[in-house]
Short mmCIF file of N, CA and C in Angstrom, two decimals:
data_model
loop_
_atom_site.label_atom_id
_atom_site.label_comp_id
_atom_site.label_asym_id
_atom_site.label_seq_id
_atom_site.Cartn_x
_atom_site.Cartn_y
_atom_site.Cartn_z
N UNK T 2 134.18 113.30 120.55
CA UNK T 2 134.87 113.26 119.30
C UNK T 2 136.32 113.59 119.53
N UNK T 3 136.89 112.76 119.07
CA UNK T 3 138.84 112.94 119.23
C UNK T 3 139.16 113.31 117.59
N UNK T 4 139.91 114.12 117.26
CA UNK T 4 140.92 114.58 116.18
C UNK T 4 142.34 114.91 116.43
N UNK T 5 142.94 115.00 115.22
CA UNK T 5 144.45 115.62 115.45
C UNK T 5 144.54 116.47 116.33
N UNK T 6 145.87 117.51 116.76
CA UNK T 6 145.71 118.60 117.20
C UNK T 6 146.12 119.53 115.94
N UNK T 7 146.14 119.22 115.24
CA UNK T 7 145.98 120.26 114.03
C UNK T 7 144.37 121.22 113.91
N UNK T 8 144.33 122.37 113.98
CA UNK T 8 143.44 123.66 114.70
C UNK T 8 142.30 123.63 113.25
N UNK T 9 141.50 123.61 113.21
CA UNK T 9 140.28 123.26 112.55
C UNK T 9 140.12 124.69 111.09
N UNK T 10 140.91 125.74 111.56
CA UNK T 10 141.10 126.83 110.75
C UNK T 10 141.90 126.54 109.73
N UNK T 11 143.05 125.49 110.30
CA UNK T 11 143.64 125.22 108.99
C UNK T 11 143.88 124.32 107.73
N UNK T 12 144.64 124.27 106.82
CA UNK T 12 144.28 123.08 105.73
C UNK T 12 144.46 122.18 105.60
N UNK T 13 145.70 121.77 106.82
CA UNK T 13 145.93 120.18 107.12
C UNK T 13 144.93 119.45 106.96
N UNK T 14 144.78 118.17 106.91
CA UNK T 14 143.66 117.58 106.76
C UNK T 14 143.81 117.20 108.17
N UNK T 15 142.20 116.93 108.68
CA UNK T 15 141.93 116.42 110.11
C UNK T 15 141.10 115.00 110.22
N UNK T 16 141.43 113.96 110.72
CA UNK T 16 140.85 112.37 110.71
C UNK T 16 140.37 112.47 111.88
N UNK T 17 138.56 112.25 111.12
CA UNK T 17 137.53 112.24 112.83
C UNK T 17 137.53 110.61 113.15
N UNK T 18 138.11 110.12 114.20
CA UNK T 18 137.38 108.82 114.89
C UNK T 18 136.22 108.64 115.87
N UNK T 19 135.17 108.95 116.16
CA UNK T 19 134.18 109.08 116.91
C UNK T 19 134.71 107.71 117.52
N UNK T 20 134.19 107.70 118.88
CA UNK T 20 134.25 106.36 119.81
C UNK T 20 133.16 105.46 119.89
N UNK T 21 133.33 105.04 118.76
CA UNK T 21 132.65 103.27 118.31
C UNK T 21 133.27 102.63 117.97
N UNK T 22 132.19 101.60 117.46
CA UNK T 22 133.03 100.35 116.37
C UNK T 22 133.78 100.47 115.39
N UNK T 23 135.27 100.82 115.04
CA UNK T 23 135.87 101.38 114.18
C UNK T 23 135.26 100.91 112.82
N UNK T 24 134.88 99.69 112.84
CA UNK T 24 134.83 98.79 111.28
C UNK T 24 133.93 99.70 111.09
N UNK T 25 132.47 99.97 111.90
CA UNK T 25 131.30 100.80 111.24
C UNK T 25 131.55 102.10 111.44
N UNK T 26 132.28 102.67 111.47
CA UNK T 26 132.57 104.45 111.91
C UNK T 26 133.62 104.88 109.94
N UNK T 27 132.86 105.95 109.60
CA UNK T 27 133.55 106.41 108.37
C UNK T 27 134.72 106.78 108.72
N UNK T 28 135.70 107.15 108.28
CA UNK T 28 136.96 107.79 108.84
C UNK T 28 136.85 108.96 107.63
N UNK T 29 136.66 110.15 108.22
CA UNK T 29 136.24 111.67 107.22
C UNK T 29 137.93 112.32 107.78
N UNK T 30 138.22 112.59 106.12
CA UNK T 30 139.53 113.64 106.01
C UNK T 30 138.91 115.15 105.90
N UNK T 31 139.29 116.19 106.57
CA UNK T 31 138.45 117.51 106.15
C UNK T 31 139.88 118.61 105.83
N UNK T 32 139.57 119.10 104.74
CA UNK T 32 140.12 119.98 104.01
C UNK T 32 139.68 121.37 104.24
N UNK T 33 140.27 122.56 104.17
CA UNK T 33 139.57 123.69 104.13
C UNK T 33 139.47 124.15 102.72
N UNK T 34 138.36 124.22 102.26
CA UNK T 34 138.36 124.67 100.92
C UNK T 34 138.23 125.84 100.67
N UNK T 35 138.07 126.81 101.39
CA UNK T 35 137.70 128.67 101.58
C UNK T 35 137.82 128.66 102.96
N UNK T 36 137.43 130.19 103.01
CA UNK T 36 137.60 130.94 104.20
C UNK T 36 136.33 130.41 105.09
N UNK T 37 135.29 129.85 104.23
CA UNK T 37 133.92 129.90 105.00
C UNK T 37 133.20 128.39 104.49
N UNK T 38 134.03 127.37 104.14
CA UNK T 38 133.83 126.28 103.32
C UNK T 38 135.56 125.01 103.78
N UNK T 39 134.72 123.80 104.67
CA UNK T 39 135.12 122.71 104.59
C UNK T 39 134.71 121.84 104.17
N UNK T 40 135.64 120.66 103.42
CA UNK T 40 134.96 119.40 102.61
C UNK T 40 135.53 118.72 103.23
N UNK T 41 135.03 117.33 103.44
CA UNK T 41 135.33 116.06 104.41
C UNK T 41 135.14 115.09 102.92
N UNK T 42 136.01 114.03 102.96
CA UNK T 42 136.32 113.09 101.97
C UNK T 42 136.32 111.71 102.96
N UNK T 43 136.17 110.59 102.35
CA UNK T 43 135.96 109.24 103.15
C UNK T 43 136.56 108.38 102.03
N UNK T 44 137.34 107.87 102.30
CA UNK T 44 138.13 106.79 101.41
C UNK T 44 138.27 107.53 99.89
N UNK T 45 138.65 109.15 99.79
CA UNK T 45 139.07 109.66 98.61
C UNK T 45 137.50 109.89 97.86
N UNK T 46 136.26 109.73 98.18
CA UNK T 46 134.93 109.91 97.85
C UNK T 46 134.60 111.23 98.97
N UNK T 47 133.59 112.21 97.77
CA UNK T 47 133.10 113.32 98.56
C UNK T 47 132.55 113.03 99.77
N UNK T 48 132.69 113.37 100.64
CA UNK T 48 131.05 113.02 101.72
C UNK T 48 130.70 114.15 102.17
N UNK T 49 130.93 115.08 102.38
CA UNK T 49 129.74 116.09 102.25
C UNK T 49 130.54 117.84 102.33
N UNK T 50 130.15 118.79 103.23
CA UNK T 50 130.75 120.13 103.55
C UNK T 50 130.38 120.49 104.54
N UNK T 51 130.92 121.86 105.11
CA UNK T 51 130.43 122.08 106.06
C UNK T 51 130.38 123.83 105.18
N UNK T 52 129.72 124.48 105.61
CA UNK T 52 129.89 126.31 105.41
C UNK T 52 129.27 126.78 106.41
N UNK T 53 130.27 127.67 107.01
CA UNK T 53 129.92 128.81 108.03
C UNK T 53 129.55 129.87 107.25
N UNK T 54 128.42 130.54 108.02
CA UNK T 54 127.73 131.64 107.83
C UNK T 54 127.42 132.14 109.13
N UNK T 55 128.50 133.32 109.38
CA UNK T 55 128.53 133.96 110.43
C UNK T 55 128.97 133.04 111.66
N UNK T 56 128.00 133.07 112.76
CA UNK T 56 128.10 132.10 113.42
C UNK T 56 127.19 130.53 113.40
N UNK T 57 126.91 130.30 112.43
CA UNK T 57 126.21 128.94 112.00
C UNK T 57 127.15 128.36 111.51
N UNK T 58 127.20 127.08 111.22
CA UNK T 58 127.92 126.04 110.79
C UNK T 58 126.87 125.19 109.94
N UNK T 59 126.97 125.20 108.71
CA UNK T 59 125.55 124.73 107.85
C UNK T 59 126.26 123.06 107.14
N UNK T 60 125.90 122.06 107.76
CA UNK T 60 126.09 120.85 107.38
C UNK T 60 125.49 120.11 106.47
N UNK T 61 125.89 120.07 104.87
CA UNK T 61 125.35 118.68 103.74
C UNK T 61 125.78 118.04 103.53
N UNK T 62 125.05 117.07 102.80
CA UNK T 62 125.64 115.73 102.98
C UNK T 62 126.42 115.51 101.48
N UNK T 63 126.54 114.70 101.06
CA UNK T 63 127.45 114.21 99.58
C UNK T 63 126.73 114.35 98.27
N UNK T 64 125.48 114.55 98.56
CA UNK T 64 124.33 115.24 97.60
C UNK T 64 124.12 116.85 97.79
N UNK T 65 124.62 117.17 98.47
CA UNK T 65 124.61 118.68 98.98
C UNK T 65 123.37 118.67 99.78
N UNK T 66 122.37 117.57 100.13
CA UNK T 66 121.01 118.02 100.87
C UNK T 66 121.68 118.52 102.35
N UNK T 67 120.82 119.67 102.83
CA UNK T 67 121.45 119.93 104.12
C UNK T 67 120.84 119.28 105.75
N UNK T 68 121.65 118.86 106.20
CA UNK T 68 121.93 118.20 107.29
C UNK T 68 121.33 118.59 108.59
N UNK T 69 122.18 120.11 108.80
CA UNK T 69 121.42 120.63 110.11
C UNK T 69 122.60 121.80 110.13
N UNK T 70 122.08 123.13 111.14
CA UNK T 70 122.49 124.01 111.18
C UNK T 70 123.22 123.90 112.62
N UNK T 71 124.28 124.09 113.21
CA UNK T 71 125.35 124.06 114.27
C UNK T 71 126.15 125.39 114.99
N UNK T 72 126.23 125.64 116.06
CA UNK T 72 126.70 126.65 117.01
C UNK T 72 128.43 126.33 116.58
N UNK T 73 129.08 125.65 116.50
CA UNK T 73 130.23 125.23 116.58
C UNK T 73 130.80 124.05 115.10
N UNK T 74 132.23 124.60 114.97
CA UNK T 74 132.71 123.80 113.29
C UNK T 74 132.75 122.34 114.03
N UNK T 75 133.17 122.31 115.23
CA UNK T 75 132.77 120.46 115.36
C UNK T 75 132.11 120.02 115.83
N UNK T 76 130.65 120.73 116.14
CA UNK T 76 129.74 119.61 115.97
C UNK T 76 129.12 119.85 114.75
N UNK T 77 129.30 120.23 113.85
CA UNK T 77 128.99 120.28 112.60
C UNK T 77 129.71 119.09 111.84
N UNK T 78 130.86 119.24 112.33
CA UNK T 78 131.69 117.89 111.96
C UNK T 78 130.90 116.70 112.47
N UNK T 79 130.81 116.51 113.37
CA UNK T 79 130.31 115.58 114.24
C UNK T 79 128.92 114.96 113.78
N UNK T 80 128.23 115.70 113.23
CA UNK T 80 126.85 116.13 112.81
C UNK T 80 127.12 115.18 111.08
N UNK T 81 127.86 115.22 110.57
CA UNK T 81 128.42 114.51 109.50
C UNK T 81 128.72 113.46 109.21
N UNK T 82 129.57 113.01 110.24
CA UNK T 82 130.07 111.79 110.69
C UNK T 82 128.92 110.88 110.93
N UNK T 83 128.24 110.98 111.51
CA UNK T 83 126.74 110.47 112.48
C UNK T 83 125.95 110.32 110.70
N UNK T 84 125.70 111.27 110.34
CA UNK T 84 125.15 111.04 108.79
C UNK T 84 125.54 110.29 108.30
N UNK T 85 127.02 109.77 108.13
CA UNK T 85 127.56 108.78 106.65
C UNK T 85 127.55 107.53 107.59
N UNK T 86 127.32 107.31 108.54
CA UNK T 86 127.77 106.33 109.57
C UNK T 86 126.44 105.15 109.49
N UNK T 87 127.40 103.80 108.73
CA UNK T 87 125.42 102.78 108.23
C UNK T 87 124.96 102.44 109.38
N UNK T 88 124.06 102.23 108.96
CA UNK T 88 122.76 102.37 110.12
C UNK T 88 123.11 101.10 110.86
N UNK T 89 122.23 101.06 112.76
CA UNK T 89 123.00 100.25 113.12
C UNK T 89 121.97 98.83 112.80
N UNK T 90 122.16 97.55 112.93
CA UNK T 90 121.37 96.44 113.35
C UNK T 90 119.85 96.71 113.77
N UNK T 91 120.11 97.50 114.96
CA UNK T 91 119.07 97.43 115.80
C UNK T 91 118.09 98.48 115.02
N UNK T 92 118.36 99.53 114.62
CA UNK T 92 117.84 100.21 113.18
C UNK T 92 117.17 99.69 112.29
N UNK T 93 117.81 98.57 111.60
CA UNK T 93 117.71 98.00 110.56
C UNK T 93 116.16 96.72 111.00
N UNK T 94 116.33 96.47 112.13
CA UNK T 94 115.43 95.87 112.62
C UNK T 94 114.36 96.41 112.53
N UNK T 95 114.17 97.56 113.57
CA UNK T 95 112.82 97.92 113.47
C UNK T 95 111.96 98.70 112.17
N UNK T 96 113.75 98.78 111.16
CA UNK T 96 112.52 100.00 109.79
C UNK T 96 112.40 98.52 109.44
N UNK T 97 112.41 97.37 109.44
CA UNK T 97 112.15 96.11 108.30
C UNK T 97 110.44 96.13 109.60
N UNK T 98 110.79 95.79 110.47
CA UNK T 98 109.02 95.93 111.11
C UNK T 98 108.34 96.81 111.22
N UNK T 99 108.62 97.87 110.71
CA UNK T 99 107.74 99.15 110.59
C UNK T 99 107.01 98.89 109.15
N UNK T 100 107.97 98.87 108.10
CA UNK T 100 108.07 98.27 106.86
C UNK T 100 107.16 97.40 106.27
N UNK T 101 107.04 96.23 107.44
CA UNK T 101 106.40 94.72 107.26
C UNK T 101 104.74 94.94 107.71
N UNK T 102 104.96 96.62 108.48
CA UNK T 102 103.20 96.16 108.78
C UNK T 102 102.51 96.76 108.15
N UNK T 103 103.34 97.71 107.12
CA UNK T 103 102.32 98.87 106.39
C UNK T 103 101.76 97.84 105.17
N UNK T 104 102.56 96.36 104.75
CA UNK T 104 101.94 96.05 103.59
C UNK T 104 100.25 95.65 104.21
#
């Protein structure tokens, strides 16, 4: 994962590009909203938070359902990104034949 060098503590906003296909990769702005609370935005739409608790990093998504719990604020980030990110082809393939044999 590549970001600014702007330091993750602060309120600048930070633009994650993960190394894929840009067209299918979200581009998440993250804000610090508290001391213990980041929000990531995607084209000006919520996409989810992050909140530290202690040393956890507690990741939800844009519904607030939670994601997964993290050692570190970027892979929590990271952990986010991977969430809003549409599913790939090859994905899409096998839930349509998983799909096709339960009828």
């Amino acid at each position: 994962m590549s970001s600014t060098d702007t330091s993750a503590r602060f309120a600048a906003p930070i633009q994650i590009h993960p190394s894929t296909d840009p067209a299918d990769v979200p581009v998440l702005a993250w804000r610090q909203a508290g001391d213990d609370v980041f929000v990531a935005t995607n084209a000006g739409e919520f996409a989810g938070f992050v909140a530290v608790d202690r040393n956890a990093h507690i990741v939800h998504d844009n519904h607030s359902r939670r994601i997964g719990t993290y050692s570190t604020l970027a892979a929590a980030r990271q952990a986010l990104v991977d969430a809003t990110r549409p599913p790939s082809r090859r994905r899409e393939r096998l839930r349509h034949r998983i799909l096709s044999r339960r009828r």
